[in-house]
Short mmCIF file of C-alpha atoms and ligand atoms in Angstrom, two decimals:
data_model
loop_
_atom_site.label_atom_id
_atom_site.label_comp_id
_atom_site.label_asym_id
_atom_site.label_seq_id
_atom_site.Cartn_x
_atom_site.Cartn_y
_atom_site.Cartn_z
CA UNK C 1 -2.64 45.75 -4.72
CA UNK C 2 -4.39 42.45 -5.10
CA UNK C 3 -3.37 39.63 -7.39
CA UNK C 4 -5.88 38.66 -10.05
CA UNK C 5 -6.96 35.05 -10.66
CA UNK C 6 -9.59 33.21 -12.69
CA UNK C 7 -11.18 31.41 -9.77
CA UNK C 8 -10.89 31.71 -6.01
CA UNK C 9 -12.14 29.22 -3.43
CA UNK C 10 -12.44 30.52 0.10
CA UNK C 11 -13.56 29.00 3.38
CA UNK C 12 -12.33 25.62 2.22
CA UNK C 13 -10.47 22.80 3.96
CA UNK C 14 -7.63 21.51 1.80
CA UNK C 15 -6.46 17.89 1.64
CA UNK C 16 -3.34 18.98 -0.22
CA UNK C 17 -1.56 15.62 -0.25
CA UNK C 18 1.66 17.42 0.69
CA UNK C 19 3.80 15.89 3.39
CA UNK C 20 3.39 18.76 5.82
CA UNK C 21 3.32 16.63 8.94
CA UNK C 22 -0.48 16.58 9.10
CA UNK C 23 -2.77 13.77 7.89
CA UNK C 24 -3.80 14.29 4.25
CA UNK C 25 -1.47 17.30 4.14
CA UNK C 26 -4.42 19.05 5.66
CA UNK C 27 -4.82 22.82 5.74
CA UNK C 28 -7.88 23.92 7.62
CA UNK C 29 -9.78 27.03 6.58
CA UNK C 30 -7.70 27.69 3.53
CA UNK C 31 -8.07 29.38 0.21
CA UNK C 32 -7.21 28.10 -3.23
CA UNK C 33 -6.60 30.32 -6.26
CA UNK C 34 -6.47 29.08 -9.85
CA UNK C 35 -5.22 30.97 -12.87
CA UNK C 36 -4.50 29.92 -16.44
CA UNK C 37 -5.05 26.26 -15.65
CA UNK C 38 -2.69 26.19 -12.69
CA UNK C 39 -3.04 26.48 -8.95
CA UNK C 40 -1.39 29.74 -7.96
CA UNK C 41 -2.05 29.51 -4.24
CA UNK C 42 -3.29 26.74 -1.94
CA UNK C 43 -2.78 27.48 1.71
CA UNK C 44 -4.05 29.08 4.86
CA UNK C 45 -6.31 32.12 4.47
CA UNK C 46 -4.30 33.80 7.14
CA UNK C 47 -1.30 35.47 5.59
CA UNK C 48 -2.45 34.70 2.03
CA UNK C 49 -1.94 37.30 -0.67
CA UNK C 50 -5.04 39.35 -1.47
CA UNK C 51 -6.78 38.00 -4.59
CA UNK C 52 -9.36 39.46 -6.90
CA UNK C 53 -11.11 36.82 -8.98
CA UNK C 54 -13.40 36.45 -11.98
CA UNK C 55 -15.22 33.75 -10.05
CA UNK C 56 -15.39 33.42 -6.32
CA UNK C 57 -16.85 30.47 -4.44
CA UNK C 58 -17.45 30.47 -0.70
CA UNK C 59 -17.05 26.72 -0.04
CA UNK C 60 -18.70 26.79 3.39
CA UNK C 61 -16.10 24.52 4.90
CA UNK C 62 -16.30 21.84 2.26
CA UNK C 63 -13.13 19.83 1.55
CA UNK C 64 -11.04 20.20 -1.59
CA UNK C 65 -8.87 17.34 -2.81
CA UNK C 66 -6.80 16.98 -5.95
CA UNK C 67 -8.91 15.72 -8.86
CA UNK C 68 -8.89 11.92 -8.80
CA UNK C 69 -6.57 9.97 -11.10
CA UNK C 70 -7.57 6.52 -12.34
CA UNK C 71 -4.20 5.30 -13.58
CA UNK C 72 -5.16 1.82 -14.87
CA UNK C 73 -8.24 1.06 -16.98
CA UNK C 74 -9.24 -0.95 -20.02
CA UNK C 75 -12.46 0.97 -20.55
CA UNK C 76 -12.62 0.85 -24.34
CA UNK C 77 -14.03 -2.53 -25.35
CA UNK C 78 -16.85 -4.19 -27.23
CA UNK C 79 -19.46 -6.54 -25.76
CA UNK C 80 -19.52 -7.68 -22.16
CA UNK C 81 -18.67 -10.83 -20.22
CA UNK C 82 -21.76 -11.32 -18.07
CA UNK C 83 -22.22 -14.93 -19.29
CA UNK C 84 -18.66 -15.72 -18.30
CA UNK C 85 -19.45 -14.27 -14.88
CA UNK C 86 -22.26 -16.79 -14.58
CA UNK C 87 -19.87 -19.61 -15.48
CA UNK C 88 -17.36 -18.47 -12.92
CA UNK C 89 -20.07 -18.45 -10.29
CA UNK C 90 -20.68 -22.10 -11.15
CA UNK C 91 -17.07 -22.86 -10.33
CA UNK C 92 -15.17 -22.49 -13.62
CA UNK C 93 -11.92 -20.58 -13.03
CA UNK C 94 -10.78 -17.40 -14.82
CA UNK C 95 -7.67 -19.06 -16.23
CA UNK C 96 -9.67 -22.11 -17.30
CA UNK C 97 -12.17 -19.93 -19.18
CA UNK C 98 -9.30 -18.08 -20.81
CA UNK C 99 -7.60 -21.29 -21.98
CA UNK C 100 -10.92 -22.48 -23.44
CA UNK C 101 -11.09 -19.43 -25.73
CA UNK C 102 -13.29 -17.29 -23.49
CA UNK C 103 -11.96 -14.48 -21.41
CA UNK C 104 -9.92 -11.75 -23.06
CA UNK C 105 -10.21 -13.37 -26.50
CA UNK C 106 -14.00 -13.14 -26.48
CA UNK C 107 -13.76 -9.39 -25.81
CA UNK C 108 -11.25 -9.20 -28.67
CA UNK C 109 -13.85 -10.60 -31.06
CA UNK C 110 -16.46 -8.01 -30.04
CA UNK C 111 -13.96 -5.17 -30.05
CA UNK C 112 -12.73 -6.02 -33.55
CA UNK C 113 -16.29 -6.19 -34.82
CA UNK C 114 -17.41 -2.92 -33.24
CA UNK C 115 -17.31 0.31 -35.23
CA UNK C 116 -15.13 3.09 -33.89
CA UNK C 117 -18.26 5.12 -33.17
CA UNK C 118 -19.92 2.28 -31.24
CA UNK C 119 -16.78 1.78 -29.17
CA UNK C 120 -16.69 5.49 -28.44
CA UNK C 121 -20.31 5.59 -27.33
CA UNK C 122 -19.98 2.64 -24.94
CA UNK C 123 -16.64 3.81 -23.54
CA UNK C 124 -17.97 7.34 -23.03
CA UNK C 125 -20.72 6.00 -20.76
CA UNK C 126 -18.15 4.33 -18.52
CA UNK C 127 -15.82 7.34 -18.57
CA UNK C 128 -18.71 9.57 -17.49
CA UNK C 129 -19.30 7.39 -14.41
CA UNK C 130 -15.69 8.03 -13.37
CA UNK C 131 -15.87 11.69 -14.27
CA UNK C 132 -18.96 12.21 -12.13
CA UNK C 133 -17.15 10.97 -9.06
CA UNK C 134 -14.30 13.43 -9.40
CA UNK C 135 -11.86 11.74 -11.78
CA UNK C 136 -9.96 14.36 -13.80
CA UNK C 137 -7.20 12.12 -15.21
CA UNK C 138 -7.78 8.73 -16.76
CA UNK C 139 -5.47 6.13 -18.26
CA UNK C 140 -6.89 3.88 -20.98
CA UNK C 141 -5.18 0.79 -22.40
CA UNK C 142 -5.60 -0.89 -25.75
CA UNK C 143 -5.22 -4.67 -25.83
CA UNK C 144 -8.56 -5.96 -27.10
CA UNK C 145 -7.66 -5.46 -30.75
CA UNK C 146 -4.46 -7.54 -30.96
CA UNK C 147 -3.99 -6.56 -34.60
CA UNK C 148 -2.69 -3.22 -35.72
CA UNK C 149 -5.88 -1.68 -37.12
CA UNK C 150 -8.03 -2.65 -34.15
CA UNK C 151 -5.40 -1.51 -31.65
CA UNK C 152 -5.18 1.85 -33.43
CA UNK C 153 -8.98 2.06 -33.39
CA UNK C 154 -9.06 1.58 -29.61
CA UNK C 155 -6.33 4.15 -29.06
CA UNK C 156 -8.09 6.71 -31.27
CA UNK C 157 -11.27 6.20 -29.24
CA UNK C 158 -9.27 6.78 -26.05
CA UNK C 159 -7.75 9.97 -27.43
CA UNK C 160 -11.17 11.20 -28.54
CA UNK C 161 -12.53 10.71 -25.01
CA UNK C 162 -9.79 13.05 -23.82
CA UNK C 163 -10.73 15.60 -26.46
CA UNK C 164 -14.48 15.54 -25.91
CA UNK C 165 -14.73 15.08 -22.14
CA UNK C 166 -13.31 17.28 -19.39
CA UNK C 167 -10.60 14.72 -18.68
CA UNK C 168 -6.89 14.32 -19.22
CA UNK C 169 -6.56 10.95 -20.94
CA UNK C 170 -3.27 9.03 -21.10
CA UNK C 171 -3.18 6.10 -23.49
CA UNK C 172 -1.22 2.87 -23.11
CA UNK C 173 -0.54 0.34 -25.86
CA UNK C 174 -1.16 -3.17 -24.51
CA UNK C 175 -0.65 -5.26 -27.64
CA UNK C 176 0.96 -7.95 -25.46
CA UNK C 177 -2.28 -8.62 -23.57
CA UNK C 178 -3.22 -12.03 -24.99
CA UNK C 179 -2.42 -14.27 -27.92
CA UNK C 180 -4.77 -13.39 -30.79
CA UNK C 181 -6.88 -16.42 -31.78
CA UNK C 182 -5.50 -16.53 -35.35
CA UNK C 183 -2.00 -17.16 -33.92
CA UNK C 184 -2.84 -20.22 -31.83
CA UNK C 185 -2.66 -22.52 -34.85
CA UNK C 186 0.72 -21.29 -36.06
CA UNK C 187 3.82 -23.44 -35.92
CA UNK C 188 6.72 -22.90 -33.53
CA UNK C 189 5.90 -20.80 -30.50
CA UNK C 190 2.97 -18.69 -31.66
CA UNK C 191 3.56 -16.35 -28.74
CA UNK C 192 7.07 -15.54 -29.91
CA UNK C 193 5.75 -14.96 -33.37
CA UNK C 194 3.02 -12.60 -32.17
CA UNK C 195 5.51 -10.71 -29.98
CA UNK C 196 7.65 -10.17 -33.08
CA UNK C 197 4.64 -8.52 -34.71
CA UNK C 198 4.07 -6.38 -31.61
CA UNK C 199 7.70 -5.27 -31.50
CA UNK C 200 8.50 -4.88 -35.18
CA UNK C 201 5.26 -3.50 -36.55
CA UNK C 202 2.75 -2.46 -33.94
CA UNK C 203 4.92 -0.47 -31.51
CA UNK C 204 6.62 1.57 -34.26
CA UNK C 205 3.24 2.26 -35.92
CA UNK C 206 1.47 3.24 -32.71
CA UNK C 207 4.40 5.44 -31.68
CA UNK C 208 4.67 7.20 -35.02
CA UNK C 209 0.91 7.87 -34.99
CA UNK C 210 1.40 9.51 -31.58
CA UNK C 211 -1.39 7.37 -30.18
CA UNK C 212 0.34 5.88 -27.12
CA UNK C 213 1.93 7.50 -24.10
CA UNK C 214 3.27 4.21 -22.69
CA UNK C 215 3.53 0.47 -23.42
CA UNK C 216 2.21 -2.28 -21.13
CA UNK C 217 2.38 -6.10 -21.09
CA UNK C 218 0.52 -8.97 -19.39
CA UNK C 219 3.32 -11.06 -17.86
CA UNK C 220 1.50 -14.22 -16.84
CA UNK C 221 1.02 -17.90 -17.70
CA UNK C 222 -2.07 -16.96 -19.73
CA UNK C 223 -0.30 -13.87 -21.09
CA UNK C 224 3.39 -13.68 -22.02
CA UNK C 225 6.60 -14.96 -20.49
CA UNK C 226 9.16 -12.62 -18.91
CA UNK C 227 11.47 -13.16 -21.92
CA UNK C 228 8.66 -12.15 -24.29
CA UNK C 229 7.77 -9.14 -22.15
CA UNK C 230 11.40 -8.09 -22.17
CA UNK C 231 11.37 -7.95 -25.96
CA UNK C 232 8.38 -5.61 -25.74
CA UNK C 233 10.17 -3.39 -23.23
CA UNK C 234 13.20 -3.13 -25.52
CA UNK C 235 11.00 -2.20 -28.49
CA UNK C 236 9.09 0.36 -26.42
CA UNK C 237 12.28 2.02 -25.31
CA UNK C 238 13.57 2.10 -28.87
CA UNK C 239 10.36 3.93 -29.78
CA UNK C 240 10.89 6.37 -26.91
CA UNK C 241 7.93 5.16 -24.85
CA UNK C 242 7.93 4.44 -21.11
CA UNK C 243 6.81 1.02 -19.94
CA UNK C 244 4.40 -0.47 -17.39
CA UNK C 245 3.57 -4.06 -16.55
CA UNK C 246 0.69 -6.29 -15.43
CA UNK C 247 2.86 -8.44 -13.20
CA UNK C 248 2.44 -11.04 -10.46
CA UNK C 249 -1.37 -10.94 -10.71
CA UNK C 250 -1.99 -14.70 -10.68
CA UNK C 251 1.49 -16.13 -10.13
CA UNK C 252 5.06 -15.03 -9.37
CA UNK C 253 7.01 -14.87 -12.64
CA UNK C 254 9.33 -12.10 -11.39
CA UNK C 255 7.78 -9.68 -13.86
CA UNK C 256 8.00 -6.78 -11.42
CA UNK C 257 11.78 -7.13 -11.10
CA UNK C 258 12.07 -7.25 -14.86
CA UNK C 259 9.81 -4.21 -15.42
CA UNK C 260 11.67 -2.29 -12.73
CA UNK C 261 14.99 -3.05 -14.42
CA UNK C 262 13.58 -1.23 -17.47
CA UNK C 263 12.60 1.75 -15.32
CA UNK C 264 8.87 1.00 -15.42
CA UNK C 265 6.56 3.87 -14.52
CA UNK C 266 4.53 1.31 -12.60
CA UNK C 267 4.17 -2.34 -11.72
CA UNK C 268 0.50 -3.24 -11.53
CA UNK C 269 -1.52 -5.88 -9.60
CA UNK C 270 1.48 -7.49 -7.76
CA UNK C 271 -0.61 -9.73 -5.51
CA UNK C 272 2.05 -12.47 -5.91
CA UNK C 273 5.04 -10.13 -5.57
CA UNK C 274 7.49 -11.76 -3.14
CA UNK C 275 8.45 -9.59 -0.20
CA UNK C 276 12.06 -10.23 -1.09
CA UNK C 277 11.49 -8.59 -4.49
CA UNK C 278 10.03 -5.40 -3.08
CA UNK C 279 13.44 -3.80 -2.61
CA UNK C 280 14.23 -4.37 -6.29
CA UNK C 281 11.39 -2.10 -7.41
CA UNK C 282 12.48 0.60 -5.00
CA UNK C 283 15.55 1.60 -7.01
CA UNK C 284 13.57 2.10 -10.25
CA UNK C 285 11.14 4.57 -8.68
CA UNK C 286 8.25 2.51 -10.09
CA UNK C 287 4.83 3.04 -8.54
CA UNK C 288 3.06 -0.06 -7.15
CA UNK C 289 -0.45 0.07 -8.62
CA UNK C 290 -2.96 -1.86 -6.52
CA UNK C 291 -6.11 -3.09 -8.25
CA UNK C 292 -8.42 -4.43 -5.56
CA UNK C 293 -11.41 -4.51 -7.94
CA UNK C 294 -9.92 -7.47 -9.85
CA UNK C 295 -8.93 -9.20 -6.60
CA UNK C 296 -12.50 -8.76 -5.37
CA UNK C 297 -14.24 -9.78 -8.58
CA UNK C 298 -12.11 -12.92 -9.02
CA UNK C 299 -12.50 -13.75 -5.34
CA UNK C 300 -8.73 -14.07 -5.02
CA UNK C 301 -7.01 -14.91 -1.76
CA UNK C 302 -3.46 -13.71 -2.30
CA UNK C 303 -2.99 -10.08 -1.20
CA UNK C 304 -0.25 -7.71 -2.35
CA UNK C 305 2.63 -7.23 0.13
CA UNK C 306 1.37 -3.88 1.41
CA UNK C 307 3.38 -3.88 4.63
CA UNK C 308 6.63 -4.46 2.73
CA UNK C 309 5.73 -1.77 0.16
CA UNK C 310 5.11 0.64 3.00
CA UNK C 311 8.32 -0.30 4.75
CA UNK C 312 10.33 0.39 1.60
CA UNK C 313 8.47 3.67 0.95
CA UNK C 314 7.27 2.54 -2.44
CA UNK C 315 4.47 4.80 -3.65
CA UNK C 316 1.20 2.85 -3.84
CA UNK C 317 -1.49 3.87 -6.32
CA UNK C 318 -5.08 2.62 -6.40
CA UNK C 319 -7.01 2.23 -9.65
CA UNK C 320 -10.17 0.56 -10.94
CA UNK C 321 -8.69 -1.75 -13.63
CA UNK C 322 -12.09 -1.17 -15.26
CA UNK C 323 -12.44 -4.06 -17.74
CA UNK C 324 -15.18 -6.51 -18.71
CA UNK C 325 -13.45 -9.66 -17.44
CA UNK C 326 -11.97 -9.05 -14.02
CA UNK C 327 -13.16 -5.66 -12.81
CA UNK C 328 -16.42 -4.43 -14.32
CA UNK C 329 -16.43 -1.44 -12.00
CA UNK C 330 -16.57 2.21 -12.99
CA UNK C 331 -15.97 3.60 -9.51
CA UNK C 332 -12.59 4.77 -8.27
CA UNK C 333 -14.12 5.63 -4.90
CA UNK C 334 -15.17 1.99 -4.61
CA UNK C 335 -11.60 0.91 -5.47
CA UNK C 336 -10.40 3.15 -2.62
CA UNK C 337 -12.86 1.47 -0.27
CA UNK C 338 -11.76 -1.98 -1.49
CA UNK C 339 -8.09 -1.04 -1.06
CA UNK C 340 -8.83 -0.11 2.55
CA UNK C 341 -11.10 -3.06 3.42
CA UNK C 342 -9.36 -5.82 1.44
CA UNK C 343 -5.70 -4.70 1.36
CA UNK C 344 -5.49 -2.72 4.59
CA UNK C 345 -4.59 0.68 3.17
CA UNK C 346 -5.41 3.59 5.40
CA UNK C 347 -8.01 5.96 3.92
CA UNK C 348 -5.19 8.48 3.63
CA UNK C 349 -3.08 6.01 1.61
CA UNK C 350 -6.11 5.19 -0.54
CA UNK C 351 -6.69 8.89 -1.34
CA UNK C 352 -3.02 9.45 -2.09
CA UNK C 353 -3.19 6.31 -4.25
CA UNK C 354 -6.03 7.76 -6.29
CA UNK C 355 -4.43 11.20 -6.60
CA UNK C 356 -0.69 11.85 -6.31
CA UNK C 357 0.58 8.30 -6.71
CA UNK C 358 -1.83 7.64 -9.58
CA UNK C 359 -0.40 10.70 -11.31
CA UNK C 360 3.16 9.47 -10.73
CA UNK C 361 2.23 6.07 -12.18
CA UNK C 362 1.47 7.98 -15.39
CA UNK C 363 4.58 10.13 -15.21
CA UNK C 364 2.44 13.23 -14.56
CA UNK C 365 4.46 15.07 -11.95
CA UNK C 366 2.28 18.16 -12.26
CA UNK C 367 -0.87 16.51 -10.95
CA UNK C 368 -2.25 14.99 -7.78
CA UNK C 369 -1.41 17.67 -5.20
CA UNK C 370 -3.00 20.94 -4.18
CA UNK C 371 -0.01 23.25 -4.37
CA UNK C 372 1.09 26.32 -6.27
CA UNK C 373 2.35 25.38 -9.73
CA UNK C 374 0.29 22.19 -10.00
CA UNK C 375 -2.39 21.76 -12.66
CA UNK C 376 -5.70 23.13 -11.40
CA UNK C 377 -7.45 19.76 -11.14
CA UNK C 378 -9.56 20.04 -8.01
CA UNK C 379 -12.59 18.24 -6.57
CA UNK C 380 -14.78 19.77 -3.88
CA UNK C 381 -16.65 17.48 -1.49
CA UNK C 382 -19.40 18.16 0.99
CA UNK C 383 -17.88 15.98 3.71
CA UNK C 384 -16.66 16.52 7.26
CA UNK C 385 -13.39 14.64 6.80
CA UNK C 386 -11.48 13.16 3.84
CA UNK C 387 -11.53 9.65 5.32
CA UNK C 388 -15.20 9.59 4.29
CA UNK C 389 -14.11 9.18 0.67
CA UNK C 390 -12.83 5.65 1.38
CA UNK C 391 -15.57 4.87 3.87
CA UNK C 392 -18.84 5.48 2.07
CA UNK C 393 -19.88 3.33 -0.87
CA UNK C 394 -21.93 5.28 -3.39
CA UNK C 395 -22.37 8.04 -0.83
CA UNK C 396 -20.09 10.73 -2.18
CA UNK C 397 -20.14 12.80 -5.33
CA UNK C 398 -18.16 16.01 -5.62
CA UNK C 399 -20.24 19.19 -5.68
CA UNK C 400 -17.76 20.88 -8.06
CA UNK C 401 -14.83 19.72 -10.16
CA UNK C 402 -12.22 21.84 -11.94
CA UNK C 403 -10.12 20.30 -14.65
CA UNK C 404 -7.28 22.48 -15.86
CA UNK C 405 -8.91 25.34 -13.98
CA UNK C 406 -12.24 25.00 -15.79
CA UNK C 407 -15.25 24.25 -13.61
CA UNK C 408 -17.31 21.37 -14.96
CA UNK C 409 -20.41 21.97 -12.87
N1 DI6 X 501 -5.28 -8.50 -16.14
C1 DI6 X 501 -6.55 -8.24 -15.87
O1 DI6 X 501 -7.08 -8.34 -14.79
C2 DI6 X 501 -7.20 -7.77 -17.10
N2 DI6 X 501 -6.13 -7.79 -18.03
C3 DI6 X 501 -5.04 -8.23 -17.44
O2 DI6 X 501 -3.98 -8.31 -18.02
C4 DI6 X 501 -8.29 -8.70 -17.52
C5 DI6 X 501 -8.80 -8.39 -18.87
C6 DI6 X 501 -9.96 -9.26 -19.25
O3 DI6 X 501 -10.22 -10.32 -18.66
O4 DI6 X 501 -10.65 -8.83 -20.21
FE1 FE X 502 -5.40 -4.36 -16.12
#
């Protein structure tokens, strides 16, 4: 008697991502069966159960990988920052532009002014670029509203992208991204005052609307101090939301240690993370999210401590950081290439970073591997070897993608 499934892939090489002693968790000449949104079998053809299937695809020795996971983006925003790019090319620094009222705050103005529909239309275009290259799970942050209504608007747009596109979308509330312009004139420390608003009004409202899956902060000289970020973490936990942090991107404020002490799902950027602090993030189980697109676009010199992360077996994820100011890039495959070329990840680490470890950075333990019981998020590539995914720039598009067992093609 054969087992029935919705969709069966045969004659397929599997980059499972499992630690089976082979690079990429490779299984040559395998089969993969999907049923009811889950993978029910991913393994060698030899010795596999007999399957009957509604749909059967002979993959002709193509490679299947888990659907890609972009675990860090800011892809909902109004306007663009191309003029600021021109200024930077003339030698004005990112932090300098930010202090002069450009940078994040200029995107805030455009995002506040934009209608929800206009934000949706522009964000959808960017999300489709990611989707076309095999992304099945996408994280989207707020943080360009910086007032309750505009933050809620961004988060609703993010949720709607998840409803209308064949993508799993996870939303993150990033109210503590920058000081809103209307606060700079206030007395006392305007940053403390704004953080009170974030903690006392925004986090409870966003949580009760069910619009955020996590809470993030920008712990930086041009963002918020560790003490201010800690207040946000406390409020997030009180609201039952996990935390993440933009930490050690431009300087070492020990934000990663702090985030880890609150059990952060991930610590992101970490170019300035001291090697001596790497052990501290080990115990929290936080994922180290590497964002080489921002490093590249800002022409930074300080690289994240990859060797130390490796040595301590800290899971490394790779994401686009898609945003108008520091990483206007809608390609996760390019981020994988940048992680390899600029940060020295192996192509295998880069693929794991954009699949399994990206999923873990979002707390999604059911994604990012090809194994029985996992969600049926699968990308099929006409390549000879999975290292090609980090090697070629704009060379690879998946021939088929399944998200929750449904084929998009
Ligand atoms: N770090 C970044 O690289 C982005 N946000 C952050 O906290 C930049 C966002 C922007 O410049 O618009
Ligand atoms: Fe970011």
